[in-house]
Short mmCIF file of C-alpha atoms in Angstrom, two decimals:
data_model
loop_
_atom_site.label_atom_id
_atom_site.label_comp_id
_atom_site.label_asym_id
_atom_site.label_seq_id
_atom_site.Cartn_x
_atom_site.Cartn_y
_atom_site.Cartn_z
CA MET A 1 -53.56 111.40 13.77
CA VAL A 2 -56.66 109.38 13.14
CA VAL A 3 -59.34 107.59 15.03
CA TYR A 4 -60.29 104.18 13.58
CA HIS A 5 -63.42 102.36 14.82
CA SER A 6 -63.93 98.64 14.47
CA LYS A 7 -65.76 95.75 16.08
CA ILE A 8 -64.96 92.16 16.85
CA ASN A 9 -67.89 89.85 16.83
CA VAL A 10 -67.65 86.80 19.16
CA GLU A 11 -70.13 84.06 20.02
CA SER A 12 -69.46 82.91 23.56
CA LYS A 13 -70.32 79.45 24.81
CA GLY A 14 -71.53 80.82 28.16
CA GLU A 15 -70.14 81.26 31.64
CA ASN A 16 -66.36 81.37 31.81
CA ASP A 17 -65.70 81.05 28.17
CA ILE A 18 -62.34 82.71 27.59
CA ILE A 19 -61.81 83.79 23.92
CA ASP A 20 -58.45 84.82 22.42
CA ILE A 21 -59.06 88.02 20.35
CA THR A 22 -55.40 88.98 19.85
CA ASN A 23 -55.36 88.29 16.14
CA LYS A 24 -58.59 90.10 15.51
CA ILE A 25 -57.22 93.23 17.19
CA GLN A 26 -54.06 92.92 15.12
CA GLU A 27 -56.37 92.74 12.03
CA SER A 28 -58.07 95.94 13.11
CA ILE A 29 -54.69 97.68 13.39
CA ASN A 30 -53.84 96.42 9.89
CA SER A 31 -57.09 97.73 8.49
CA SER A 32 -56.54 101.14 10.18
CA ASN A 33 -53.27 101.79 8.23
CA LEU A 34 -51.97 103.34 11.44
CA THR A 35 -48.34 102.79 12.44
CA ASN A 36 -48.09 103.87 16.16
CA GLY A 37 -50.72 104.48 18.84
CA ILE A 38 -53.13 102.78 21.27
CA CYS A 39 -56.11 100.51 20.99
CA CYS A 40 -59.02 100.73 23.49
CA VAL A 41 -60.69 97.41 23.62
CA PHE A 42 -64.13 97.75 25.24
CA VAL A 43 -67.07 95.39 25.79
CA PRO A 44 -70.48 97.00 25.89
CA GLY A 45 -72.64 95.13 28.42
CA SER A 46 -72.24 94.57 32.14
CA THR A 47 -71.42 90.90 32.24
CA GLY A 48 -68.23 90.52 30.28
CA THR A 49 -64.62 91.69 30.66
CA ILE A 50 -61.34 92.19 28.70
CA SER A 51 -57.88 91.24 30.10
CA THR A 52 -54.77 89.34 29.10
CA ILE A 53 -53.60 85.78 29.94
CA GLU A 54 -51.20 83.09 28.85
CA TYR A 55 -53.74 81.39 26.75
CA GLU A 56 -53.50 77.64 27.66
CA PRO A 57 -56.06 75.21 28.94
CA GLY A 58 -54.71 75.09 32.58
CA LEU A 59 -55.32 78.82 33.19
CA LYS A 60 -58.62 78.69 31.49
CA GLU A 61 -59.65 76.44 34.43
CA ASP A 62 -57.66 78.23 37.08
CA PHE A 63 -58.85 81.73 36.45
CA PRO A 64 -62.64 81.21 36.65
CA LYS A 65 -62.12 79.20 39.90
CA ALA A 66 -60.31 81.99 41.46
CA LEU A 67 -62.87 84.63 40.51
CA ASP A 68 -65.59 82.44 41.97
CA LYS A 69 -64.10 83.03 45.46
CA ILE A 70 -65.19 86.68 45.20
CA ALA A 71 -68.59 85.97 43.69
CA PRO A 72 -69.65 82.43 44.24
CA LYS A 73 -72.58 80.75 42.50
CA ASN A 74 -74.24 79.45 45.69
CA GLN A 75 -75.03 82.66 47.40
CA ASN A 76 -77.89 85.15 47.41
CA TYR A 77 -77.60 88.31 45.32
CA ALA A 78 -79.90 91.31 45.85
CA HIS A 79 -79.79 91.71 42.04
CA HIS A 80 -81.80 88.45 41.70
CA GLU A 81 -84.63 89.84 43.70
CA LYS A 82 -85.23 92.73 41.33
CA TRP A 83 -85.18 90.91 37.98
CA HIS A 84 -85.72 87.22 38.99
CA ASP A 85 -82.37 86.89 37.27
CA ASP A 86 -79.57 84.36 38.05
CA ASN A 87 -76.50 86.33 37.05
CA GLY A 88 -75.70 88.48 40.08
CA ARG A 89 -72.26 86.91 40.29
CA SER A 90 -71.67 87.77 36.63
CA HIS A 91 -72.27 91.46 37.22
CA VAL A 92 -70.11 91.49 40.31
CA LYS A 93 -67.12 89.93 38.56
CA ALA A 94 -67.52 92.29 35.58
CA THR A 95 -67.49 95.41 37.78
CA LEU A 96 -64.43 94.10 39.58
CA MET A 97 -62.45 93.53 36.42
CA GLY A 98 -63.77 96.49 34.34
CA PRO A 99 -65.01 96.72 30.75
CA SER A 100 -61.81 97.59 28.88
CA ILE A 101 -58.10 97.59 28.57
CA THR A 102 -55.83 99.88 26.48
CA ILE A 103 -52.92 98.39 24.61
CA PRO A 104 -50.17 100.19 22.70
CA PHE A 105 -49.01 99.35 19.18
CA GLU A 106 -45.75 100.38 17.49
CA GLY A 107 -44.52 99.74 13.94
CA LYS A 108 -48.02 98.42 13.01
CA LYS A 109 -47.71 95.64 15.72
CA LEU A 110 -49.81 95.18 18.75
CA ILE A 111 -47.43 95.07 21.78
CA HIS A 112 -47.84 92.12 24.05
CA GLY A 113 -45.66 89.35 25.54
CA THR A 114 -45.08 86.12 23.67
CA TRP A 115 -47.22 84.16 26.19
CA GLN A 116 -49.71 87.02 26.72
CA GLN A 117 -52.91 87.01 24.71
CA ILE A 118 -55.70 89.55 24.78
CA ILE A 119 -58.95 87.93 25.92
CA PHE A 120 -62.68 88.46 26.26
CA ILE A 121 -64.08 86.60 29.25
CA GLU A 122 -67.85 85.81 29.17
CA LEU A 123 -69.03 86.11 32.75
CA ASP A 124 -72.80 85.81 32.02
CA THR A 125 -74.58 82.64 32.77
CA SER A 126 -75.64 81.75 29.24
CA PRO A 127 -74.09 82.00 25.69
CA ARG A 128 -73.95 85.54 24.24
CA ASN A 129 -73.22 87.23 21.02
CA ARG A 130 -70.90 90.12 21.73
CA ASN A 131 -69.62 93.09 19.67
CA ILE A 132 -66.43 94.06 21.27
CA ILE A 133 -65.27 97.67 20.23
CA VAL A 134 -61.74 98.29 19.19
CA GLN A 135 -61.18 102.01 19.08
CA ILE A 136 -57.70 102.83 17.65
CA ILE A 137 -56.00 106.18 18.00
CA GLY A 138 -52.72 106.79 16.27
CA GLU A 139 -50.73 108.15 13.34
CA MET B 25 -51.12 115.51 17.92
CA VAL B 26 -48.28 113.11 18.34
CA VAL B 27 -47.58 109.57 19.57
CA TYR B 28 -44.49 109.15 21.73
CA HIS B 29 -43.18 105.79 22.59
CA SER B 30 -40.93 105.03 25.54
CA LYS B 31 -39.94 102.22 27.90
CA ILE B 32 -39.23 101.97 31.51
CA ASN B 33 -36.76 99.28 32.54
CA VAL B 34 -37.18 97.79 36.06
CA GLU B 35 -35.42 94.93 37.82
CA SER B 36 -37.85 93.34 40.21
CA LYS B 37 -36.80 91.56 43.35
CA GLY B 38 -39.41 88.86 42.80
CA GLU B 39 -42.88 88.05 43.97
CA ASN B 40 -44.92 91.00 45.35
CA ASP B 41 -42.20 93.55 44.72
CA ILE B 42 -44.03 96.87 44.29
CA ILE B 43 -41.98 99.51 42.32
CA ASP B 44 -42.93 103.25 42.17
CA ILE B 45 -42.64 104.30 38.49
CA THR B 46 -44.33 107.69 38.89
CA ASN B 47 -41.13 109.73 38.31
CA LYS B 48 -40.12 107.68 35.27
CA ILE B 49 -43.56 108.28 33.64
CA GLN B 50 -43.15 111.99 34.24
CA GLU B 51 -39.71 111.84 32.62
CA SER B 52 -41.26 110.19 29.55
CA ILE B 53 -43.83 113.07 29.34
CA ASN B 54 -40.94 115.60 29.62
CA SER B 55 -39.09 113.86 26.79
CA SER B 56 -42.18 113.81 24.65
CA ASN B 57 -42.40 117.62 24.61
CA LEU B 58 -46.21 117.14 24.70
CA THR B 59 -48.37 119.32 26.90
CA ASN B 60 -51.76 117.65 27.27
CA GLY B 61 -52.88 114.04 26.64
CA ILE B 62 -52.85 110.56 28.05
CA CYS B 63 -50.24 107.96 28.95
CA CYS B 64 -50.96 104.20 28.42
CA VAL B 65 -48.66 102.27 30.78
CA PHE B 66 -48.61 98.66 29.68
CA VAL B 67 -46.61 95.63 30.96
CA PRO B 68 -45.81 93.01 28.31
CA GLY B 69 -45.87 89.56 29.95
CA SER B 70 -48.64 87.77 31.85
CA THR B 71 -47.33 87.81 35.39
CA GLY B 72 -47.08 91.57 36.24
CA THR B 73 -49.55 94.43 36.67
CA ILE B 74 -49.77 98.25 36.76
CA SER B 75 -51.94 100.11 39.26
CA THR B 76 -51.77 103.06 41.74
CA ILE B 77 -51.24 103.04 45.51
CA GLU B 78 -50.30 105.28 48.40
CA TYR B 79 -46.62 104.15 48.28
CA GLU B 80 -45.72 103.38 51.93
CA PRO B 81 -44.42 100.26 53.63
CA GLY B 82 -47.66 99.27 55.30
CA LEU B 83 -49.67 98.98 52.10
CA LYS B 84 -46.75 97.14 50.43
CA GLU B 85 -47.49 94.47 52.99
CA ASP B 86 -51.23 94.72 53.07
CA PHE B 87 -51.86 94.60 49.29
CA PRO B 88 -50.13 91.35 48.48
CA LYS B 89 -51.79 89.60 51.42
CA ALA B 90 -55.25 90.60 50.14
CA LEU B 91 -54.48 89.34 46.63
CA ASP B 92 -53.30 86.02 48.07
CA LYS B 93 -56.93 85.35 49.19
CA ILE B 94 -57.98 85.02 45.55
CA ALA B 95 -54.99 83.01 44.40
CA PRO B 96 -53.16 81.51 47.37
CA LYS B 97 -49.75 79.81 47.18
CA ASN B 98 -50.81 76.54 48.73
CA GLN B 99 -53.31 75.33 46.21
CA ASN B 100 -53.17 73.28 42.95
CA TYR B 101 -53.22 75.10 39.67
CA ALA B 102 -53.93 73.33 36.38
CA HIS B 103 -51.32 75.64 34.88
CA HIS B 104 -48.55 73.74 36.79
CA GLU B 105 -49.59 70.44 35.18
CA LYS B 106 -48.87 71.74 31.75
CA TRP B 107 -45.47 73.43 32.30
CA HIS B 108 -44.31 71.98 35.60
CA ASP B 109 -44.30 75.54 36.52
CA ASP B 110 -44.88 77.17 39.93
CA ASN B 111 -46.49 80.37 39.05
CA GLY B 112 -50.24 79.64 38.48
CA ARG B 113 -51.19 82.15 41.15
CA SER B 114 -49.06 84.82 39.41
CA HIS B 115 -50.92 84.45 36.23
CA VAL B 116 -54.33 84.46 37.92
CA LYS B 117 -53.56 87.66 39.78
CA ALA B 118 -52.23 89.36 36.66
CA THR B 119 -55.38 88.53 34.68
CA LEU B 120 -57.61 89.73 37.46
CA MET B 121 -55.79 93.11 37.69
CA GLY B 122 -55.03 93.63 33.98
CA PRO B 123 -51.80 94.66 32.14
CA SER B 124 -52.30 98.48 31.88
CA ILE B 125 -53.72 101.67 33.13
CA THR B 126 -54.29 104.96 31.31
CA ILE B 127 -53.47 108.26 33.03
CA PRO B 128 -54.20 111.79 31.92
CA PHE B 129 -51.60 114.65 31.89
CA GLU B 130 -52.21 118.34 31.59
CA GLY B 131 -49.81 121.30 31.33
CA LYS B 132 -46.91 118.79 31.04
CA LYS B 133 -47.74 117.22 34.45
CA LEU B 134 -48.98 113.67 35.05
CA ILE B 135 -52.25 113.86 36.95
CA HIS B 136 -52.31 111.87 40.23
CA GLY B 137 -53.15 112.44 43.90
CA THR B 138 -50.53 113.58 46.36
CA TRP B 139 -50.51 110.21 47.98
CA GLN B 140 -51.13 108.23 44.84
CA GLN B 141 -48.15 106.74 43.07
CA ILE B 142 -48.12 104.72 39.77
CA ILE B 143 -46.76 101.21 40.43
CA PHE B 144 -45.59 98.13 38.68
CA ILE B 145 -46.32 94.95 40.77
CA GLU B 146 -44.23 91.89 40.20
CA LEU B 147 -46.50 88.94 40.51
CA ASP B 148 -44.09 86.22 39.21
CA THR B 149 -42.39 83.95 41.61
CA SER B 150 -38.76 85.02 40.77
CA PRO B 151 -36.96 88.27 40.08
CA ARG B 152 -37.65 89.62 36.54
CA ASN B 153 -36.30 92.28 34.26
CA ARG B 154 -39.23 94.20 32.78
CA ASN B 155 -39.55 96.68 29.96
CA ILE B 156 -42.75 98.58 30.85
CA ILE B 157 -44.21 100.47 27.84
CA VAL B 158 -45.30 104.08 28.23
CA GLN B 159 -47.23 105.11 25.03
CA ILE B 160 -48.07 108.86 25.15
CA ILE B 161 -50.67 110.48 22.96
CA GLY B 162 -51.22 114.20 23.05
CA GLU B 163 -50.56 117.64 21.64
CA MET C 4 -57.28 115.66 16.65
CA VAL C 5 -57.71 117.41 19.94
CA VAL C 6 -57.25 116.84 23.66
CA TYR C 7 -60.19 118.09 25.68
CA HIS C 8 -59.76 118.23 29.47
CA SER C 9 -62.70 118.28 31.90
CA LYS C 10 -63.59 117.48 35.51
CA ILE C 11 -66.68 115.89 37.17
CA ASN C 12 -67.16 116.99 40.66
CA VAL C 13 -68.95 114.44 42.92
CA GLU C 14 -69.82 114.52 46.66
CA SER C 15 -69.75 110.96 47.96
CA LYS C 16 -71.77 109.88 50.97
CA GLY C 17 -68.86 107.69 52.18
CA GLU C 18 -67.86 104.07 52.07
CA ASN C 19 -69.34 102.06 49.20
CA ASP C 20 -71.30 104.99 47.73
CA ILE C 21 -71.69 104.15 44.05
CA ILE C 22 -72.39 107.23 41.83
CA ASP C 23 -73.56 107.06 38.23
CA ILE C 24 -71.43 109.48 36.17
CA THR C 25 -72.51 108.35 32.72
CA ASN C 26 -74.53 111.50 31.80
CA LYS C 27 -71.69 113.77 33.06
CA ILE C 28 -69.20 112.05 30.78
CA GLN C 29 -71.54 112.44 27.88
CA GLU C 30 -71.87 116.16 28.67
CA SER C 31 -68.05 116.37 28.59
CA ILE C 32 -68.03 114.79 25.08
CA ASN C 33 -70.78 117.32 24.08
CA SER C 34 -68.70 120.22 25.29
CA SER C 35 -65.60 118.92 23.51
CA ASN C 36 -67.28 119.14 20.09
CA LEU C 37 -65.37 115.98 19.09
CA THR C 38 -67.15 113.28 17.12
CA ASN C 39 -65.01 110.11 17.54
CA GLY C 40 -62.32 109.07 20.08
CA ILE C 41 -61.78 107.85 23.58
CA CYS C 42 -62.35 109.18 27.11
CA CYS C 43 -59.98 108.43 29.91
CA VAL C 44 -61.90 108.70 33.18
CA PHE C 45 -59.43 108.88 36.10
CA VAL C 46 -59.81 109.47 39.75
CA PRO C 47 -56.88 111.24 41.52
CA GLY C 48 -56.53 109.74 45.05
CA SER C 49 -55.86 106.24 46.25
CA THR C 50 -59.24 105.31 47.80
CA GLY C 51 -61.65 105.51 44.95
CA THR C 52 -62.21 103.72 41.63
CA ILE C 53 -64.01 103.91 38.25
CA SER C 54 -65.78 100.94 36.65
CA THR C 55 -69.15 100.04 35.00
CA ILE C 56 -72.22 98.30 36.45
CA GLU C 57 -75.92 97.84 35.76
CA TYR C 58 -76.96 100.69 38.00
CA GLU C 59 -79.79 99.25 40.15
CA PRO C 60 -80.15 99.00 43.98
CA GLY C 61 -79.46 95.22 44.22
CA LEU C 62 -75.97 95.40 42.67
CA LYS C 63 -75.16 98.50 44.76
CA GLU C 64 -75.57 96.09 47.72
CA ASP C 65 -73.99 93.05 46.15
CA PHE C 66 -70.81 94.57 44.80
CA PRO C 67 -69.45 96.13 48.05
CA LYS C 68 -70.17 92.81 49.95
CA ALA C 69 -68.11 90.91 47.37
CA LEU C 70 -65.12 93.37 47.53
CA ASP C 71 -65.24 93.03 51.34
CA LYS C 72 -64.07 89.40 50.98
CA ILE C 73 -60.70 90.63 49.68
CA ALA C 74 -60.27 93.39 52.14
CA PRO C 75 -62.56 92.97 55.18
CA LYS C 76 -63.16 95.72 57.76
CA ASN C 77 -62.43 93.49 60.79
CA GLN C 78 -58.78 92.83 60.01
CA ASN C 79 -55.41 94.49 60.91
CA TYR C 80 -53.74 96.54 58.15
CA ALA C 81 -50.14 97.50 58.49
CA HIS C 82 -51.26 100.86 56.89
CA HIS C 83 -53.02 101.77 60.08
CA GLU C 84 -49.84 101.43 62.18
CA LYS C 85 -48.16 104.24 60.07
CA TRP C 86 -50.83 106.82 59.99
CA HIS C 87 -53.19 105.70 62.84
CA ASP C 88 -55.65 105.59 59.96
CA ASP C 89 -58.74 103.38 59.53
CA ASN C 90 -58.87 103.00 55.79
CA GLY C 91 -56.34 100.21 54.92
CA ARG C 92 -59.10 98.26 53.25
CA SER C 93 -60.04 101.27 51.08
CA HIS C 94 -56.55 101.46 49.73
CA VAL C 95 -56.30 97.73 49.06
CA LYS C 96 -59.63 97.73 47.14
CA ALA C 97 -58.60 100.72 45.09
CA THR C 98 -55.25 99.26 44.03
CA LEU C 99 -57.04 96.07 42.99
CA MET C 100 -59.60 97.83 40.87
CA GLY C 101 -57.36 100.63 39.50
CA PRO C 102 -57.90 104.32 39.14
CA SER C 103 -59.29 104.65 35.63
CA ILE C 104 -61.16 103.16 32.67
CA THR C 105 -61.05 104.22 29.02
CA ILE C 106 -64.24 104.25 27.03
CA PRO C 107 -64.69 104.87 23.29
CA PHE C 108 -67.22 107.23 21.74
CA GLU C 109 -68.49 107.41 18.22
CA GLY C 110 -70.83 109.87 16.42
CA LYS C 111 -70.56 112.09 19.55
CA LYS C 112 -72.14 109.23 21.68
CA LEU C 113 -70.37 107.45 24.62
CA ILE C 114 -70.40 103.75 23.85
CA HIS C 115 -71.88 101.55 26.58
CA GLY C 116 -74.53 98.92 26.96
CA THR C 117 -78.10 99.77 27.70
CA TRP C 118 -77.83 98.48 31.18
CA GLN C 119 -74.21 99.46 31.69
CA GLN C 120 -73.48 102.74 33.47
CA ILE C 121 -70.15 104.32 34.25
CA ILE C 122 -69.59 104.66 37.94
CA PHE C 123 -67.42 106.18 40.53
CA ILE C 124 -67.07 104.02 43.66
CA GLU C 125 -66.14 105.66 46.94
CA LEU C 126 -63.97 103.26 48.81
CA ASP C 127 -62.82 105.60 51.57
CA THR C 128 -64.31 105.38 55.11
CA SER C 129 -65.79 108.94 55.16
CA PRO C 130 -67.63 111.16 52.67
CA ARG C 131 -65.25 112.86 50.23
CA ASN C 132 -65.44 115.60 47.53
CA ARG C 133 -63.84 114.25 44.33
CA ASN C 134 -62.74 115.83 41.07
CA ILE C 135 -62.80 112.99 38.56
CA ILE C 136 -60.81 113.73 35.47
CA VAL C 137 -62.35 113.16 31.99
CA GLN C 138 -59.55 113.40 29.41
CA ILE C 139 -61.02 113.20 25.84
CA ILE C 140 -58.97 112.57 22.79
CA GLY C 141 -60.51 112.49 19.31
CA GLU C 142 -61.32 114.24 16.15
#
């Protein structure tokens, strides 16, 4: 049993950019030389999240719109008063969704549905460079 | 330390069917012969989710209603235009909730509250056969 | 590779109390003597959740308000009819957010952003004593 640590660097284009990181996670598993186990995919920072989606243009529009219902743009956030910041909604959405997901792999292959990709969602209000952690545990 | 891979097959009755899989996960732990560790419970596919709930009829009504506020049925989804599909809301809800949870076990027993069961929630618009992955890591 | 089991005891002040448990998780890693791995942070019980946030007073106001949109106080819940209980909304929010997150650590340090703390959120309607599980797997 081994722990294998890797990072995926992504450049987001700003708010609601949804980036498919499935292949990069598979590459991390390949580099680990592990056969069976789990990957913990974690984003450091409090304005991004990890989930899965059928990665097609329609849902890349639909999902951010739905999330806006919980934390709309045109609303006051107490967070703004402290930092004169504009991203209260980004923080709220990230806390709701959480910073990580854990995914099994078997026979050196990441397990996921054919129309299910692993994604990073940029929730912050401006483009960001992100180092997503892929911590792999297996044998 | 060992990785133990197993599957739970469920037949969902369609949208908002909530299925208690706690006992099946415990059976996977029993079969693994492991004493302490964690279980990653993951649903392949982008229209289902895993969480926990007090498994009683009231909440099985309340929870889907709450989730409908974020992704209601009577609304246009860009996803439908692509595939002439009807399940845009199912995808949105699944991405919001995520495909997996990770649960510790200790002394061969899955850890959870007395009134807290592990559940699969069918978010798709028709009945589905699902193979839920239970990846167990422990010693 | 070792599994290290620990608990964090917290006394919540009631609904929407958000408690920073980052240092306690780091202390669990220290006690484990493990260098690299993952922590599964899990709350037994169906009316609390674990996530991350920039821990500052503004967001501690903003986040509960946003969550109330999905499961408001002034609404009927079928859950109340069964138990003559008042916490239907607490259950709905907890199922939406999930009971656990998994966080990597490397070089004996929990990985998280500078302004990203690990939190327990009390969603129940009265103060509760909670034993949060920190299951650490690593080497």
